[in-house]
Coordinates of C-alpha atoms and ligand atoms in Angstrom, one line a residue:
M71 CA 16.8 19.1 -1.3
I72 CA 16.5 15.3 -1.8
N73 CA 12.9 14.3 -1.2
L74 CA 11.5 11.0 0.1
V75 CA 9.5 10.8 -3.2
D76 CA 9.9 13.1 -6.2
L77 CA 6.6 13.3 -8.0
K78 CA 7.7 16.3 -10.1
R79 CA 10.5 14.2 -11.7
Q80 CA 8.1 11.3 -12.2
F81 CA 5.4 13.3 -13.9
E82 CA 7.9 15.3 -15.9
S83 CA 9.1 12.1 -17.5
V84 CA 5.6 11.3 -18.9
K85 CA 4.3 14.8 -19.2
K86 CA 4.1 14.9 -23.0
E87 CA 2.0 11.8 -23.2
I88 CA -0.2 12.9 -20.3
L89 CA -0.9 16.3 -21.8
Q90 CA -1.9 14.7 -25.1
E91 CA -4.2 12.2 -23.4
I92 CA -5.8 15.0 -21.3
D93 CA -6.5 16.9 -24.6
E94 CA -8.2 13.8 -25.9
V95 CA -10.3 13.4 -22.8
I96 CA -11.4 17.0 -23.0
A97 CA -12.4 16.5 -26.6
S98 CA -14.3 13.2 -25.8
G99 CA -16.8 14.9 -23.6
Q100 CA -16.8 11.8 -21.3
Y101 CA -15.3 12.5 -17.9
I102 CA -16.3 9.9 -15.4
L103 CA -16.3 6.0 -15.8
G104 CA -15.8 6.3 -19.6
P105 CA -13.8 4.2 -22.0
R106 CA -10.4 4.9 -20.4
V107 CA -11.6 3.7 -17.0
K108 CA -12.9 0.5 -18.7
E109 CA -9.6 0.0 -20.5
L110 CA -7.7 0.5 -17.2
E111 CA -9.9 -2.1 -15.5
E112 CA -9.4 -4.5 -18.3
R113 CA -5.6 -4.1 -18.4
I114 CA -5.4 -4.6 -14.7
E115 CA -7.6 -7.6 -14.8
K116 CA -5.3 -9.1 -17.4
R117 CA -2.1 -8.1 -15.7
I118 CA -3.1 -9.4 -12.3
G119 CA -5.0 -12.4 -13.6
V120 CA -8.5 -11.8 -12.1
S121 CA -11.9 -11.8 -13.6
D122 CA -12.8 -8.3 -12.4
A123 CA -11.2 -5.0 -11.6
I124 CA -13.4 -2.2 -10.4
A125 CA -12.0 1.4 -10.4
V126 CA -13.2 3.6 -7.5
A127 CA -12.4 7.1 -6.1
N128 CA -9.5 6.1 -3.8
G129 CA -7.9 3.2 -1.9
T130 CA -9.9 3.8 1.3
D131 CA -13.2 3.5 -0.6
A132 CA -11.8 0.4 -2.3
L133 CA -11.6 -1.2 1.2
V134 CA -15.0 0.2 2.4
L135 CA -16.9 -0.9 -0.7
T136 CA -15.4 -4.3 -0.6
L137 CA -16.3 -4.8 3.1
D138 CA -19.8 -3.5 2.5
A139 CA -20.3 -5.7 -0.6
L140 CA -19.3 -8.7 1.4
G141 CA -22.0 -7.9 3.9
I142 CA -19.6 -7.0 6.7
G143 CA -21.0 -4.5 9.2
K144 CA -22.4 -4.1 12.7
G145 CA -21.5 -6.9 15.1
D146 CA -18.7 -8.2 12.9
E147 CA -15.0 -8.3 13.7
V148 CA -12.2 -7.8 11.1
I149 CA -8.6 -8.6 12.0
T150 CA -5.9 -6.3 10.7
T151 CA -2.5 -5.0 11.6
P152 CA -1.9 -2.1 14.0
F153 CA 1.2 -1.1 12.0
T154 CA -0.2 0.4 8.8
F155 CA -1.8 3.6 7.5
F156 CA -4.9 4.4 9.4
A157 CA -7.3 3.7 6.4
S158 CA -6.8 -0.1 6.8
A159 CA -8.7 0.1 10.1
E160 CA -10.8 3.1 9.3
A161 CA -12.5 1.2 6.5
I162 CA -13.5 -1.5 9.0
S163 CA -15.0 1.1 11.3
R164 CA -16.7 2.9 8.5
V165 CA -18.9 -0.1 7.7
G166 CA -19.8 -0.4 11.4
A167 CA -17.6 -3.4 12.1
V168 CA -14.8 -3.6 14.8
P169 CA -11.2 -3.7 13.9
V170 CA -9.3 -6.3 15.9
F171 CA -5.5 -5.8 15.9
A172 CA -3.0 -8.7 15.6
D173 CA 0.7 -7.9 16.1
I174 CA 3.3 -8.0 13.4
N175 CA 6.4 -10.0 12.6
P176 CA 9.2 -7.7 13.5
L177 CA 11.3 -8.8 10.5
T178 CA 8.9 -8.0 7.7
Y179 CA 6.6 -5.6 9.6
N180 CA 3.7 -7.5 8.2
I181 CA 0.9 -9.1 10.2
D182 CA 1.9 -12.3 12.1
P183 CA -0.3 -15.2 11.0
S184 CA -0.1 -16.9 14.4
E185 CA -1.3 -13.7 16.1
V186 CA -4.2 -13.5 13.6
E187 CA -5.3 -17.0 14.6
R188 CA -5.2 -16.1 18.3
K189 CA -7.6 -13.2 17.6
I190 CA -10.3 -15.1 15.9
T191 CA -13.7 -15.2 17.7
S192 CA -17.2 -16.3 16.7
A193 CA -17.7 -12.7 15.4
T194 CA -14.7 -12.6 13.1
K195 CA -15.7 -12.3 9.4
A196 CA -12.6 -11.3 7.6
I197 CA -8.8 -10.6 7.7
I198 CA -7.1 -7.6 6.1
P199 CA -3.4 -8.3 5.7
V200 CA -1.5 -5.2 4.4
H201 CA 1.5 -5.7 2.1
L202 CA 3.4 -3.1 4.0
F203 CA 5.9 -0.9 2.2
G204 CA 5.6 -3.1 -0.9
Q205 CA 6.4 -6.5 0.6
P206 CA 3.6 -9.1 0.4
A207 CA 2.3 -10.5 3.7
D208 CA 2.5 -14.2 4.6
M209 CA -0.5 -15.1 2.3
N210 CA -0.2 -18.9 2.3
E211 CA -0.5 -19.0 6.1
I212 CA -3.2 -16.4 6.2
M213 CA -5.3 -18.1 3.5
E214 CA -5.0 -21.4 5.3
I215 CA -6.2 -19.9 8.6
A216 CA -9.1 -18.2 6.7
K217 CA -10.1 -21.4 5.0
K218 CA -10.1 -23.3 8.3
H219 CA -12.3 -20.6 10.0
H220 CA -14.4 -19.6 7.0
L221 CA -13.2 -16.1 6.8
Y222 CA -12.8 -13.7 3.9
V223 CA -9.4 -12.2 3.2
I224 CA -9.0 -8.8 1.6
E225 CA -5.5 -7.8 0.6
D226 CA -4.7 -4.2 1.4
A227 CA -2.3 -3.8 -1.6
C228 CA -2.3 0.0 -1.5
Q229 CA 1.5 0.1 -1.2
A230 CA 2.3 -2.9 -3.4
F231 CA 1.3 -2.7 -7.0
G232 CA 3.5 -5.1 -9.0
S233 CA 4.9 -7.1 -6.1
T234 CA 4.6 -10.9 -6.2
Y235 CA 4.2 -13.8 -3.8
N236 CA 5.3 -17.2 -5.0
N237 CA 5.4 -15.6 -8.5
Q238 CA 1.7 -14.7 -8.2
P239 CA 0.9 -11.0 -8.4
V240 CA -0.5 -9.4 -5.3
G241 CA -4.2 -8.6 -6.0
S242 CA -4.8 -12.2 -7.0
L243 CA -4.0 -13.9 -3.7
A244 CA -7.3 -13.6 -1.7
D245 CA -11.0 -13.0 -2.1
A246 CA -10.4 -9.4 -3.1
A247 CA -7.6 -6.8 -3.1
C248 CA -7.6 -3.0 -2.8
F249 CA -5.1 -0.7 -4.5
S250 CA -4.7 3.1 -4.1
F251 CA -3.6 5.5 -6.9
F252 CA -2.8 8.3 -4.5
P253 CA 0.1 10.3 -6.1
T254 CA 2.8 9.0 -3.8
K255 CA 1.9 5.3 -4.2
N256 CA 4.2 3.4 -6.5
L257 CA 1.5 3.4 -9.1
G258 CA -0.2 6.8 -8.7
T259 CA -2.1 9.5 -10.5
M260 CA -2.2 13.3 -10.1
G261 CA -5.2 13.0 -7.7
D262 CA -7.1 10.3 -5.9
G263 CA -8.0 6.9 -7.3
G264 CA -8.3 3.3 -6.4
I265 CA -9.2 -0.1 -7.7
I266 CA -10.5 -3.5 -6.4
T267 CA -9.5 -6.8 -8.0
T268 CA -11.4 -10.0 -7.5
S269 CA -12.3 -13.2 -9.2
N270 CA -15.6 -13.5 -7.4
K271 CA -18.2 -12.4 -10.0
E272 CA -21.0 -11.8 -7.5
L273 CA -18.7 -9.7 -5.3
A274 CA -17.6 -7.7 -8.3
E275 CA -21.2 -7.0 -9.4
N276 CA -22.1 -5.8 -5.9
I277 CA -19.1 -3.5 -5.7
R278 CA -19.9 -2.1 -9.2
K279 CA -23.4 -1.4 -7.9
L280 CA -22.2 0.2 -4.7
R281 CA -19.9 2.6 -6.5
T282 CA -22.7 4.3 -8.4
H283 CA -25.4 4.8 -5.7
G284 CA -26.5 1.2 -5.5
S285 CA -27.9 1.1 -8.9
T286 CA -27.4 -1.0 -12.0
Q287 CA -30.0 0.7 -14.1
K288 CA -29.9 4.5 -14.0
Y289 CA -32.4 6.1 -11.6
F290 CA -33.4 2.7 -10.1
H291 CA -31.8 1.8 -6.8
D292 CA -31.9 -1.4 -4.8
R293 CA -29.2 -0.6 -2.3
I294 CA -27.8 2.4 -0.4
G295 CA -24.5 2.9 -2.2
Y296 CA -21.8 5.5 -2.6
N297 CA -20.5 7.9 -5.1
S298 CA -17.1 6.5 -5.6
R299 CA -16.0 6.6 -9.3
L300 CA -12.8 7.2 -11.2
D301 CA -12.4 10.1 -13.6
E302 CA -11.3 9.6 -17.2
I303 CA -8.3 12.0 -16.7
H304 CA -7.0 9.8 -13.9
A305 CA -7.6 6.6 -15.9
A306 CA -5.7 8.2 -18.8
I307 CA -2.8 9.1 -16.6
L308 CA -2.8 5.6 -15.0
L309 CA -2.8 3.9 -18.3
I310 CA 0.4 5.8 -19.1
N311 CA 2.0 5.1 -15.7
L312 CA 0.9 1.4 -16.0
E313 CA 3.2 1.1 -19.0
K314 CA 6.1 2.3 -16.8
I315 CA 5.4 0.6 -13.5
D316 CA 7.6 -2.5 -14.0
E317 CA 10.6 -0.3 -15.0
W318 CA 9.9 2.0 -12.0
N319 CA 9.6 -0.9 -9.6
E320 CA 12.8 -2.3 -11.0
N321 CA 14.6 1.0 -10.4
R322 CA 13.3 0.9 -6.8
R323 CA 14.6 -2.6 -6.3
N324 CA 18.0 -1.7 -7.8
L325 CA 18.3 1.3 -5.5
A326 CA 17.3 -0.9 -2.6
K327 CA 20.1 -3.3 -3.5
R328 CA 22.6 -0.4 -3.4
Y329 CA 21.3 0.7 0.0
Q330 CA 21.7 -2.8 1.3
Q331 CA 25.2 -3.1 -0.2
Y332 CA 26.6 0.1 1.2
L333 CA 24.8 0.2 4.6
Q334 CA 25.3 -3.4 5.6
N335 CA 28.3 -2.6 7.7
S336 CA 26.6 0.2 9.6
P337 CA 26.2 -1.2 13.2
H338 CA 23.4 1.2 14.2
I339 CA 21.2 0.7 11.1
K340 CA 19.0 -2.3 10.6
L341 CA 18.1 -2.8 7.0
P342 CA 14.8 -4.1 5.5
F343 CA 14.5 -7.9 5.4
E344 CA 13.2 -9.5 2.3
A345 CA 11.3 -12.7 3.1
D346 CA 11.5 -15.8 0.8
N347 CA 9.4 -16.3 -2.4
R348 CA 8.3 -12.7 -2.8
T349 CA 9.3 -9.5 -4.5
H350 CA 9.4 -6.4 -2.4
I351 CA 8.8 -3.3 -4.6
Y352 CA 9.9 -0.8 -1.9
H353 CA 7.1 1.7 -1.9
L354 CA 9.1 2.9 1.0
F355 CA 12.6 2.0 2.1
C356 CA 12.5 1.9 5.9
V357 CA 15.4 1.3 8.3
E358 CA 15.5 0.9 12.0
S359 CA 17.8 2.6 14.4
V360 CA 17.9 3.4 18.1
M361 CA 19.6 6.7 16.9
R362 CA 16.6 7.6 14.8
E363 CA 16.3 11.2 15.9
E364 CA 20.0 11.9 15.6
I365 CA 20.2 10.4 12.1
M366 CA 17.1 12.2 10.9
D367 CA 18.5 15.4 12.2
E368 CA 21.7 14.9 10.3
L369 CA 19.9 14.1 7.1
S370 CA 17.7 17.1 7.5
K371 CA 20.8 19.4 8.0
S372 CA 22.1 18.0 4.7
Q373 CA 18.8 18.8 2.9
I374 CA 17.7 15.2 2.8
Q375 CA 14.1 14.3 3.7
S376 CA 13.2 11.4 5.9
G377 CA 10.0 10.4 7.6
V378 CA 8.7 8.2 10.4
Y379 CA 6.4 5.4 9.3
Y380 CA 4.3 5.0 11.6
P381 CA 4.8 7.1 14.8
L382 CA 1.7 5.8 16.6
C383 CA 0.3 2.3 16.2
L384 CA -3.4 2.1 15.4
H385 CA -4.4 0.3 18.6
L386 CA -3.0 3.3 20.6
Q387 CA -4.8 6.0 18.5
E388 CA -7.1 8.3 20.5
V389 CA -10.0 7.5 18.3
Y390 CA -9.7 3.8 19.1
A391 CA -9.4 4.3 22.9
F392 CA -12.9 2.8 23.2
L393 CA -11.6 -0.6 21.9
G394 CA -9.7 -0.9 25.2
Y395 CA -6.2 -1.6 24.0
K396 CA -3.2 -0.4 26.1
K397 CA 0.5 0.2 25.6
G398 CA 2.2 -3.2 25.7
D399 CA -0.6 -5.1 23.9
M400 CA 1.2 -5.1 20.6
P401 CA 4.9 -5.3 21.7
Q402 CA 6.4 -5.9 18.3
S403 CA 4.5 -3.1 16.5
E404 CA 5.2 -0.7 19.4
S405 CA 8.9 -1.4 19.5
V406 CA 9.3 -1.0 15.7
S407 CA 7.4 2.2 15.7
E408 CA 10.0 3.7 18.0
R409 CA 12.9 3.0 15.7
L410 CA 11.7 2.8 12.1
F411 CA 12.0 5.6 9.5
A412 CA 12.0 6.0 5.8
I413 CA 14.9 7.4 3.7
P414 CA 14.5 8.6 0.1
M415 CA 13.3 6.0 -2.4
H416 CA 11.7 6.6 -5.7
P417 CA 12.4 5.5 -9.3
F418 CA 14.1 8.8 -10.2
L419 CA 16.6 9.0 -7.3
T420 CA 20.1 9.2 -8.8
E421 CA 23.0 7.2 -7.6
D422 CA 24.8 10.4 -6.8
E423 CA 22.0 11.5 -4.6
Q424 CA 21.9 8.0 -3.0
D425 CA 25.6 8.1 -2.4
K426 CA 25.2 11.4 -0.5
I427 CA 22.4 9.8 1.7
I428 CA 24.6 6.8 2.3
S429 CA 27.6 8.8 3.4
I430 CA 25.5 10.7 6.0
L431 CA 24.0 7.5 7.3
C432 CA 27.4 5.9 7.6
K433 CA 28.8 8.9 9.3
T434 CA 26.0 9.0 11.8
G435 CA 25.0 5.4 12.1
G436 CA 28.6 4.3 12.3
V437 CA 30.7 1.9 10.3
K438 CA 32.2 -1.3 11.6
N439 CA 35.9 -1.0 11.3
D440 CA 36.7 -4.7 11.5
N441 CA 36.9 -5.2 7.7
Ligands
PLP518 C1 -2.7 4.8 1.0 C2 -3.2 3.7 1.8 C3 -4.6 3.4 1.9 C4 -5.6 4.4 1.5 O1 -5.5 4.8 0.2 P1 -6.2 6.3 -0.3 O2 -6.1 6.2 -1.8 O3 -5.3 7.3 0.2 O4 -7.5 6.3 0.3 C5 -5.0 2.3 2.6 N1 -4.1 1.4 3.1 C6 -2.8 1.6 3.0 C7 -1.9 0.6 3.6 C8 -2.3 2.7 2.4 O5 -1.0 2.9 2.3

């Protein structure tokens, strides 16, 4: 079986170091928000070039705590994309605000800045662009719009650790950014985890307070907060994986190049588009085809996993029926959601495995015979 991601191979490659570190965590007697979490925060601050990184329990909490710390809640609107994992919008609802969806650019699948501008009202407080599948959103345009309308921008960078925009790392491009360390994310642990990066000291302080029950001094509370902390074991694992992440991202990019090279003549497969001035780290490698079902069936018959990202846009989710959107409101997102699917992509995919995937895609998706 060739899987979409292969976590067993990934963790096997660093198992010795991880086991040794876990031993040391056990011996230390400190299990939550200890020295390893602090070291992880400091290393990520340095790497991304921000004043603060605050580790939390998961990527969803990273979004929720950031929105809450910015004072966003009831009566506020936050603009995001309908073509993302549910948590991007769920976090907005969780703090009591209303998610407002703006359609995507069908080439990059990222939120379309001109659609964002169209959706701004007097209640709009923030924009959450998502760096979908590992490709940074159009941050210059989005930051300009935000400046003009006095809005906060929070990067949902959960799928994009290590990607860059105009040579700047994602996580340093807006007021704050949120990352997830869920195991399948390109930088992941063996459980849940997340981190927020920001260079706004006051915001960082508020988020730090929120993550431990709204307190800065033990047993004294001046806010209703959360319990959203990172464990030492996860920090230890992430410190090891952080050393590998550039190599792993490079492997992904090389595999992406091979897919591009060998599938470019397939008339029924549309390959991912890399926009200018950014690095796409291919958290997922998604292709479009009107023959999606047929191709996925053929892959499955050959023991190759594939998956639909995302089958139902967020504005059409049952839970958001009350927002009043209908089919046709987000034509680009809806159209892409009918054709897009992911094929295996992870740093440990071998060229032999990839060749097998490519041959089935060419057989089913067709090959132009004019060359
Ligand atoms: C994974 C993901 C999240 C949520 O992260 P968790 O750690 O699973 O809570 C949020 N947004 C996007 C775009 C994601 O892919």
